[in-house]
XYZ file of C-alpha atoms in Angstrom:
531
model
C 66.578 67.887 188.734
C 62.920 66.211 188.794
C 63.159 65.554 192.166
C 64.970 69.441 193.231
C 61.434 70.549 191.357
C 58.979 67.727 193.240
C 60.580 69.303 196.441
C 60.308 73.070 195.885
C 56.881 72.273 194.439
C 55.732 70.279 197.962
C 56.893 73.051 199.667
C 55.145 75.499 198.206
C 51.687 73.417 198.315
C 52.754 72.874 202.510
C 52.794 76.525 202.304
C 49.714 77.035 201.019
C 47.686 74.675 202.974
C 50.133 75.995 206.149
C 48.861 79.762 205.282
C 45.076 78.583 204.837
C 44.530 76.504 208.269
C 47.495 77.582 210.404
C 44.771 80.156 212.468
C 42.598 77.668 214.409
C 46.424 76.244 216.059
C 47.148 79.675 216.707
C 43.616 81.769 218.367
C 44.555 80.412 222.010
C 48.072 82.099 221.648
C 46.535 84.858 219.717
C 44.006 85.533 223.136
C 46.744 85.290 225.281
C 48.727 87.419 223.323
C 46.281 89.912 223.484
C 45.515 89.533 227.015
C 48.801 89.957 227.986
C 49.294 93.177 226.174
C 45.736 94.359 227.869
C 47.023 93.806 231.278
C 49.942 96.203 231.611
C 48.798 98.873 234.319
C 50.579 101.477 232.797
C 49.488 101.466 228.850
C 45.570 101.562 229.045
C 45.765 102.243 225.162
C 47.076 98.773 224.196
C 43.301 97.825 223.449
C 43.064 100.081 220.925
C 42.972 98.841 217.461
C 45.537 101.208 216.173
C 48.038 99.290 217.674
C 47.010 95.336 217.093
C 45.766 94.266 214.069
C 44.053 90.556 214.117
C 43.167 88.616 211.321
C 40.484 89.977 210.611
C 41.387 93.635 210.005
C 42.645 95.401 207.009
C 46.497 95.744 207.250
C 46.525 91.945 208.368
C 44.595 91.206 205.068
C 47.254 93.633 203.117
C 49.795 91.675 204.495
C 48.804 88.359 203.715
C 48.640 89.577 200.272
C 52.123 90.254 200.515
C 52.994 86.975 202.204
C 51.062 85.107 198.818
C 52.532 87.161 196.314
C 56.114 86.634 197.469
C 55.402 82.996 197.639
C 59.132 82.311 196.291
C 60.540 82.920 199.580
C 58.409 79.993 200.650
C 58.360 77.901 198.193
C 62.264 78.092 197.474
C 63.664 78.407 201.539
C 61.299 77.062 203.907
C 57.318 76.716 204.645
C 55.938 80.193 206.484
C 53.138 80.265 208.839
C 50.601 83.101 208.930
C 51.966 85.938 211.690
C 48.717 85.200 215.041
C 48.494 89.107 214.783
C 50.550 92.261 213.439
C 51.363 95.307 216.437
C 51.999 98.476 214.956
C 53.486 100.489 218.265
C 53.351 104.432 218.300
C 55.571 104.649 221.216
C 58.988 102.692 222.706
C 56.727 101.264 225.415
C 54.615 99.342 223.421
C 57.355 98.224 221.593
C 58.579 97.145 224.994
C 55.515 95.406 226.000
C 55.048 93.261 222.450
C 58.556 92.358 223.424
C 57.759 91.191 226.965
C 54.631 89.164 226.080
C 55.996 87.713 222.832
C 58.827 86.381 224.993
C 56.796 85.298 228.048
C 54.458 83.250 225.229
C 56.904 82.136 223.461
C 56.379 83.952 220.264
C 58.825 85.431 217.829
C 59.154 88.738 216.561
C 59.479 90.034 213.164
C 60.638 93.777 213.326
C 59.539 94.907 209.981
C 60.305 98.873 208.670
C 59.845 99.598 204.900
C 58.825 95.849 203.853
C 61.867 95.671 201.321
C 63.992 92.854 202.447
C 64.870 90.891 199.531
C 64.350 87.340 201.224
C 61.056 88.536 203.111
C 62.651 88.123 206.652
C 61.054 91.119 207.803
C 56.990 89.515 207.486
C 57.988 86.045 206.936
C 58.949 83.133 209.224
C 59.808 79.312 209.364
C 59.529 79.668 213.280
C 55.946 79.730 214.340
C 53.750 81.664 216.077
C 55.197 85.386 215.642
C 53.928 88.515 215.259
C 55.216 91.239 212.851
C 56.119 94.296 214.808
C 55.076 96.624 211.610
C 57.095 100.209 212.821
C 55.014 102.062 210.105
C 53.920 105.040 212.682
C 57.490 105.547 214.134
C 58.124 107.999 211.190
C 59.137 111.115 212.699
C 61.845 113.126 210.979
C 63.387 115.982 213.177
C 65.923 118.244 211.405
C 68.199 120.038 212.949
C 70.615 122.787 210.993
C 72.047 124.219 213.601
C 73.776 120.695 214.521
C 73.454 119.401 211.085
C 71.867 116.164 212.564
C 68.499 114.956 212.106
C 66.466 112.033 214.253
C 64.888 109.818 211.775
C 61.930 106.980 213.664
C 63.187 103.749 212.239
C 59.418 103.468 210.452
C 60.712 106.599 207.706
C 61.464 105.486 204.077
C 64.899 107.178 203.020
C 62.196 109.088 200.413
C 60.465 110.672 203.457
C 63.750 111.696 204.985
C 65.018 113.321 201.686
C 61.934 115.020 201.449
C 61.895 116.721 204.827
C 65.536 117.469 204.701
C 64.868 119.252 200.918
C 62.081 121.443 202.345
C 64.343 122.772 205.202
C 67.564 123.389 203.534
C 68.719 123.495 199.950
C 72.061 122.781 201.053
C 71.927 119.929 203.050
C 71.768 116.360 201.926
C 72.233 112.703 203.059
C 74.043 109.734 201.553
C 71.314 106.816 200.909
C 70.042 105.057 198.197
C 68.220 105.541 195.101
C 64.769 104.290 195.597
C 62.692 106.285 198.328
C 60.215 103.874 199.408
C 62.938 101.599 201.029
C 62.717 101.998 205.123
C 65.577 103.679 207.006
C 65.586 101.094 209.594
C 66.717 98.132 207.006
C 68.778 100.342 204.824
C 71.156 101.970 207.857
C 71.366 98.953 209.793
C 72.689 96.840 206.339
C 74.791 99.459 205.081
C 73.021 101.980 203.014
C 74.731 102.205 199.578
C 73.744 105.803 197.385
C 74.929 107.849 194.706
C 76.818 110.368 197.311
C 78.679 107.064 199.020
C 82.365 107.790 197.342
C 82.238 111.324 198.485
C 80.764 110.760 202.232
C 80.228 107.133 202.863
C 77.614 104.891 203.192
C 74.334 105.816 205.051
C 75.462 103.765 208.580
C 78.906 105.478 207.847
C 77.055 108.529 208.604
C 74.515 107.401 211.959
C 75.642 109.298 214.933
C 73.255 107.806 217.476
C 69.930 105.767 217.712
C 67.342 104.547 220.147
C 67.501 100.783 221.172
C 64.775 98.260 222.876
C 66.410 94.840 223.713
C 65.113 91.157 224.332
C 63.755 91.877 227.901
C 62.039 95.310 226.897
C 64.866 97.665 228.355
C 64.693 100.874 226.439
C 68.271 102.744 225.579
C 68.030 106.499 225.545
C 71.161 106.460 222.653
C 74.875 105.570 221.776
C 76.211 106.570 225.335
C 73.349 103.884 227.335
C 73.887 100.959 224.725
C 77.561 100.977 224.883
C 79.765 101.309 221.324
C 80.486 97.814 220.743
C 76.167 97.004 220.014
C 76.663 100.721 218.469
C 78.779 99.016 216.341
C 77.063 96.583 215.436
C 73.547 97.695 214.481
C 75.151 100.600 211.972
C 76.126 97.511 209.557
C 75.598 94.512 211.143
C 71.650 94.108 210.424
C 69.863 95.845 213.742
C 67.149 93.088 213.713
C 69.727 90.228 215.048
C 69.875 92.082 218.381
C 66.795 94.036 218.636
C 64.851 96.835 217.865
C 65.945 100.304 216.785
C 63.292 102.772 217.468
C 64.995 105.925 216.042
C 68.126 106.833 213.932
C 70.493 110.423 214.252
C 72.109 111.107 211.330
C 74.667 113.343 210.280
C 73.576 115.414 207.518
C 75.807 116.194 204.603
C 76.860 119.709 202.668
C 75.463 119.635 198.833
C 76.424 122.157 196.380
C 73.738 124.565 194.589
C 74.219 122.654 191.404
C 74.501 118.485 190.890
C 74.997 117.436 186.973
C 73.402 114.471 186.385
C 73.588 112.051 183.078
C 72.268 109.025 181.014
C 74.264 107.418 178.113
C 72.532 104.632 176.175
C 75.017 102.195 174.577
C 73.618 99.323 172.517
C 75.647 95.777 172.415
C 78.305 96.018 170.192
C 81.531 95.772 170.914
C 82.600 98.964 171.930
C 80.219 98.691 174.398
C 82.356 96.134 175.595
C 85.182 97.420 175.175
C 83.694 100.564 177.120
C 82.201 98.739 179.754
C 85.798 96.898 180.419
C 87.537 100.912 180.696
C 84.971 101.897 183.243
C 85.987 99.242 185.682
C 89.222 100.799 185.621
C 88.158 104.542 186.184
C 84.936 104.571 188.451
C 86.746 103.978 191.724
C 89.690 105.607 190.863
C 88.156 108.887 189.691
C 87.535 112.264 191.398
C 85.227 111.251 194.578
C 82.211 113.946 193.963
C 81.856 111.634 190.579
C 79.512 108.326 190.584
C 79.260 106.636 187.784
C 77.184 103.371 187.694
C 77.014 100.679 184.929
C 73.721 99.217 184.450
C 73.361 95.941 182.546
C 69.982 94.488 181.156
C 68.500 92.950 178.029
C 65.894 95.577 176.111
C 63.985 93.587 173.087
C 66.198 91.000 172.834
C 69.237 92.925 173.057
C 72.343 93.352 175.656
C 72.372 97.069 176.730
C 74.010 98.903 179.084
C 73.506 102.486 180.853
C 75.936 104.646 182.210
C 74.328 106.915 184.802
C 75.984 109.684 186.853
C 76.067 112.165 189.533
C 78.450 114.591 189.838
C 78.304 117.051 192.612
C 79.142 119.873 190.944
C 78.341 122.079 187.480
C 78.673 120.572 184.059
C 82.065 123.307 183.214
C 83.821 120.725 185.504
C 82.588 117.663 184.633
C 82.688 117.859 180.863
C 86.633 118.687 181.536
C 87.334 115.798 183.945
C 85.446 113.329 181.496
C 87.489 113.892 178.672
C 90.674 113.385 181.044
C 89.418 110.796 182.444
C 87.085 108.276 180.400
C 87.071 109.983 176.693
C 85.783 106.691 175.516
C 82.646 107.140 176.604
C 82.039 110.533 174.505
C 80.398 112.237 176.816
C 78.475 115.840 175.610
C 77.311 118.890 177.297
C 73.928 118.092 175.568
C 74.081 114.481 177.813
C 74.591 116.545 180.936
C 71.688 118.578 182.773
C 72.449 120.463 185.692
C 69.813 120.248 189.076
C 69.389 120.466 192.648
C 70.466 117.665 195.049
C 66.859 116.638 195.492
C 66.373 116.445 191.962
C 69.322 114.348 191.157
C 67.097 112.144 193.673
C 64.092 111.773 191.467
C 66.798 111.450 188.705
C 68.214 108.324 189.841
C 64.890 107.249 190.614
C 63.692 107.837 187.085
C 60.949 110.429 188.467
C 62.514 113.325 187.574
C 59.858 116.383 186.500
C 57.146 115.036 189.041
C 56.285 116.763 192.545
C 58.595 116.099 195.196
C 55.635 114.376 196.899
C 56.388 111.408 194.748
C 59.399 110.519 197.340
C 56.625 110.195 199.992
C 54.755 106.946 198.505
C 55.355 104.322 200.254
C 53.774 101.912 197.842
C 56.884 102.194 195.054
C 57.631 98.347 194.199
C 58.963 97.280 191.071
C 56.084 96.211 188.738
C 57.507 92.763 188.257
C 55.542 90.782 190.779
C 58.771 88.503 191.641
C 62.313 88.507 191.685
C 65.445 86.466 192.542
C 68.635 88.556 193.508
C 72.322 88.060 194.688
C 75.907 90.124 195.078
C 79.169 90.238 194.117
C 82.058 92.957 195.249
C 85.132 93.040 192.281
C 88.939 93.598 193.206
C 90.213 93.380 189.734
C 88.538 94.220 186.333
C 86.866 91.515 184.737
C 88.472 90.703 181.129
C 85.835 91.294 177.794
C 86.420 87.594 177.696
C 84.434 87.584 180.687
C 81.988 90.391 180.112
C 81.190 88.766 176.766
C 79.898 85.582 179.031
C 77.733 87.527 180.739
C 76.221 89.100 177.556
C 75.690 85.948 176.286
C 73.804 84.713 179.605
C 71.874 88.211 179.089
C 70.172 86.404 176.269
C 68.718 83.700 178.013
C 65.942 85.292 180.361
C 63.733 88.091 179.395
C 64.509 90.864 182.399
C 68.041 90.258 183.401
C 69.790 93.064 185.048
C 73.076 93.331 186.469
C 74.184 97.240 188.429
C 77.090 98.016 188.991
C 78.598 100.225 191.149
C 82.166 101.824 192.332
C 83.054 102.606 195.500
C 86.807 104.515 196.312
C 86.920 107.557 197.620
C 85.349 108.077 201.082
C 84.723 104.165 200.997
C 88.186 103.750 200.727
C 89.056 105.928 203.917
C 87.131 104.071 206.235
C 89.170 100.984 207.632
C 86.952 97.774 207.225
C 86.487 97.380 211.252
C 84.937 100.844 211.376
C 81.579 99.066 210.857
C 80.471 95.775 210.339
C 80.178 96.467 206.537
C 84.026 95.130 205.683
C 83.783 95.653 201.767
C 86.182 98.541 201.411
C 89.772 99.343 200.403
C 90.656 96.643 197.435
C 87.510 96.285 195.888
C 86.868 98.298 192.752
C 82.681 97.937 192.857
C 79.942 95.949 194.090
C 77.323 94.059 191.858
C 74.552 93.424 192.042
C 72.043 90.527 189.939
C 68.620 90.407 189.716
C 65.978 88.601 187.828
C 62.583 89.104 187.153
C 59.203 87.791 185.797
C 55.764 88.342 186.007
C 53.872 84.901 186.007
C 53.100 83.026 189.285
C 53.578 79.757 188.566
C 56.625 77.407 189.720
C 57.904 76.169 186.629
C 58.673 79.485 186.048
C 60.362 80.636 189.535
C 62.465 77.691 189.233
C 63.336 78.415 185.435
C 64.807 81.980 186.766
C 66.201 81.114 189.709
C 68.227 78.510 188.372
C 69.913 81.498 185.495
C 70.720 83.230 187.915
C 72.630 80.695 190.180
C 74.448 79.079 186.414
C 75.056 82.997 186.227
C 76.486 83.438 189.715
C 78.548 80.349 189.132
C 80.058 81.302 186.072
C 80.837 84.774 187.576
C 82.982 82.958 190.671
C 86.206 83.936 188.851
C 86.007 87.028 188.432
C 84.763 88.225 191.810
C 86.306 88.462 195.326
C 86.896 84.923 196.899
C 87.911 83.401 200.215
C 85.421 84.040 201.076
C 83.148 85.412 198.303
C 82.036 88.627 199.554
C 78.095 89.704 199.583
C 76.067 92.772 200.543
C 73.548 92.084 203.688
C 71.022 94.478 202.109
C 70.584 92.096 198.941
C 70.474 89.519 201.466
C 70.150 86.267 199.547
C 69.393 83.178 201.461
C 71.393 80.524 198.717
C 74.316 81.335 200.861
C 73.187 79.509 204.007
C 70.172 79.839 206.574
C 70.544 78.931 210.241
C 68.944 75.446 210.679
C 67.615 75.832 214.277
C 67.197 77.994 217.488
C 70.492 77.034 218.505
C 72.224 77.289 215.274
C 76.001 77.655 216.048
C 78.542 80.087 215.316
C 80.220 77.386 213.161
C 77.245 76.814 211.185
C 76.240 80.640 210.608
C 79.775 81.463 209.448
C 78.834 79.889 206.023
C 77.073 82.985 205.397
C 78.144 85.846 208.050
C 81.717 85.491 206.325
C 80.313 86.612 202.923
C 78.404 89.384 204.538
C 80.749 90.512 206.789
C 83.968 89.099 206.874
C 85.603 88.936 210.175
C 83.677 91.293 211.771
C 80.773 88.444 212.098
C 83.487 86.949 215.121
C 82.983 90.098 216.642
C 78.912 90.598 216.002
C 78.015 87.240 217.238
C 80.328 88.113 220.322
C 78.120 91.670 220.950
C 74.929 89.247 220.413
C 76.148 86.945 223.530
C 76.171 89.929 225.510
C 73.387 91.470 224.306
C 70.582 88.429 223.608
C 72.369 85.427 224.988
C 69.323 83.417 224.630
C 68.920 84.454 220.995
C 65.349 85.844 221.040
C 66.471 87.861 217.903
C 66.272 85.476 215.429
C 65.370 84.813 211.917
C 66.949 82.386 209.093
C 70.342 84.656 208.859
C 70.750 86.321 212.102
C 73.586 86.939 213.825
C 73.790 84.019 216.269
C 75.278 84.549 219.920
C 78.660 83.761 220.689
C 79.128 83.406 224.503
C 83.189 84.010 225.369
């Protein structure tokens, strides 16, 4: 163990001393970066200094601030460089041209939308130089009633997209997540999981078209020019193994006038147990307009857990289907409060009562400064036996929290080669782990992240197996990171089987065809598979 620690500690001093003198290697790439993107005839705006941002400049400063903060990533996976520069492209052409230089220099790209990947693969990178292609002003949200569609720039937090489909309809809605400032372009291209996904799928489930630049800066006007097979694969697969979305259509949903939300508190005891146990039985099986997630987490020293709901309809027919369905947990039409869709947003986002303005911050992080997660999907309900372990564990750390949630219903429809996502039919909910603390100092990264692998361990029975299943959009790097450039198929299967099963045969087949020469790359992309 005292040499795992000597390790992860050298690493994280290379990193430091890599992030503090790494720009004097890199200026002479830098200038010819910059000179490159200065030369193209037909963009006399790529000068301007709304679109490159040197080292010198404020958002490159904000971003190194970032980089240091998150220094787990480095100190746990690999050593990062600083990025020579960060491009933040208004329009598909210079998108296309940071492509074309970065590949004539040699430079790789990190395509980077709300800044929420959970292994920092979006502004971090073993491979050096890159740039971070930052696609902050390709925000544009166009909604459309009459088609029920709405083009979403791949720059747009799911918040901002809620918020502009809110103010034009009140009964429209789309299935995403729960926490607004997360960017569309990570969260549809890895899935998209949300509180409407029993009733209409998850938020890929639900993308009708996008906008597509590849490797050698050829621009794809939608579904019809890319071809379905990379259509495919970006609505599931993770869009930044083959290149970069600019733009997302979506398929808007129907939401009734009134959504009943609720919150039930149960302290550890064990009925709460006993309770939790039931609820593994009844969340995927129950009506689909019904979500009801289990969260897990220790609160002073004590094992709680939270049962929160949506229900897309009024509280006269949820009260009735509860006490059919899960008496045990007693709900009470005093629990229950009835709201608009958009509401049940800031609900499940814990913001309910404040302006709808609050979806529109980008800067919504948890407080905790640093965090370790990973996922699990279940097929069969774990025994109290086994819930009582993880209780136990619970007691260990100070901010443990485990979420649960069910899938059935619409998830259950769609066969598991629909998308790449493959986690369907047969598994009763996903987890997901995550740790937390607030001190930035090694001993203590190391103290957390090795809980929560002893708690992943211990949970290996009880979860899906062969092989152990895993959601791309908790992306956790424990599972395997490709080596080299040339990392093979082989190699990369150690961890594209857990996140997509055998659909990762057929990604790494559409990435032959569509970036033989890998350009797309990053510590678990999709490698090519030439056939």
């Amino acid at each position: 163990m005292r040499t795992v620690e000597a390790f992860a500690l050298s690493l994280f001093l290379l990193f430091l001393v890599k992030w503090a003198n790494s720009d004097s290697k890199v200026s002479p790439i830098r200038d010819q970066f910059l000179s490159c993107m200065s030369t193209h005839s037909d963009s006399i705006f790529i000068n301007s200094k709304s679109l490159i941002h040197e080292p010198d400049s404020r958002l490159y400063t904000e971003a190194s601030q970032t980089v240091s903060q998150n220094y787990r990533f480095s100190s746990l996976n690999y050593s990062s460089e600083k990025p020579i520069l960060i491009a933040t492209p208004r329009t598909e052409p210079e998108i296309q041209r940071s492509l074309l230089c970065s590949r004539k220099l040699g430079v790789q790209v990190r395509t980077k939308s709300g800044g929420h990947d959970y292994e920092g693969l979006s502004y971090l990178s073993s491979q050096s130089p890159f740039i971070i292609l930052d696609l902050i002003n390709l925000r544009s949200i166009e909604i459309n009633l009459r088609e029920e569609t709405a083009w979403v720039g791949a720059g747009a937090t799911i918040g901002e997209l809620y918020y502009k489909i809110a103010k034009a309809s009140k009964i429209h809605g789309f299935p995403a997540g729960t926490c607004p400032s997360v960017g569309v372009g990570g969260h549809f291209s890895g899935g998209g999981f949300g509180a409407m996904m029993r009733k209409h799928g998850l938020a890929a489930d639900n993308v009708v078209d996008a906008r597509f630049v590849d490797a050698n800066g050829r621009i794809y006007n939608g579904r019809r020019e890319m071809g379905e097979e990379l259509f495919w694969a970006i609505r599931g697969g993770g869009a930044a193994s083959f290149g970069v979305v600019t733009s997302w259509k979506v398929k808007l949903v129907r939401v009734p006038e009134k959504v009943t939300c609720f919150t039930r508190y149960l302290p550890f005891t064990q009925n709460m147990t006993k309770i939790v146990h039931r609820w593994q039985s009844i969340a995927a099986a129950i009506e689909e307009d019904l979500f009801i997630r289990v969260i897990i987490y220790n609160s002073g020293g004590s094992v709680q857990a939270t049962f929160q709901a949506s229900y897309l309809g009024g509280i006269d027919k949820l009260i009735p289907l509860m006490n059919e369905k899960f008496p045990e947990l007693g709900l009470r039409f005093q629990d229950c409060s009835e709201m608009s869709w958009i509401d049940s947003i800031m609900y499940f986002n814990w913001k309910r009562g404040q302006p709808l303005e609050t979806l529109l911050d980008r800067e919504q992080r948890y407080n905790d400064l640093y965090f370790k997660a990973k996922s699990d999907f279940v097929k069969n309900p774990i025994p109290e036996t086994g819930l009582e372990g993880i209780w136990k564990r619970f007691h260990d750390v100070e901010s443990p929290v485990m979420i649960m949630e069910p899938l059935g219903g619409r998830m259950y429809e769609i066969g598991e080669t629909e998308t790449p996502f493959p986690h369907r039919r047969g598994n009763l909910y996903n987890i997901q782990y995550m740790v937390k603390w607030r001190v930035k100092d090694i001993e203590e990264m190391q103290k957390h992240v090795r809980w929560m692998r002893l708690l992943y361990g211990y949970m290996r029975v009880y979860v899906s197996g062969s092989p152990r299943g895993a959601y791309l959009n908790y992306r956790d790097l424990d599972l395997g990171m490709n080596k080299a450039i040339n990392c093979s198929f082989e190699d990369a299967s150690l961890w594209g089987m857990r996140y997509f099963g055998s659909n990762f045969k057929r990604l790494a087949m559409v990435k032959g065809k569509i970036d033989p020469t890998n350009f797309f790359r990053n510590e678990q992309s999709v490698p090519p598979l030439i056939v």
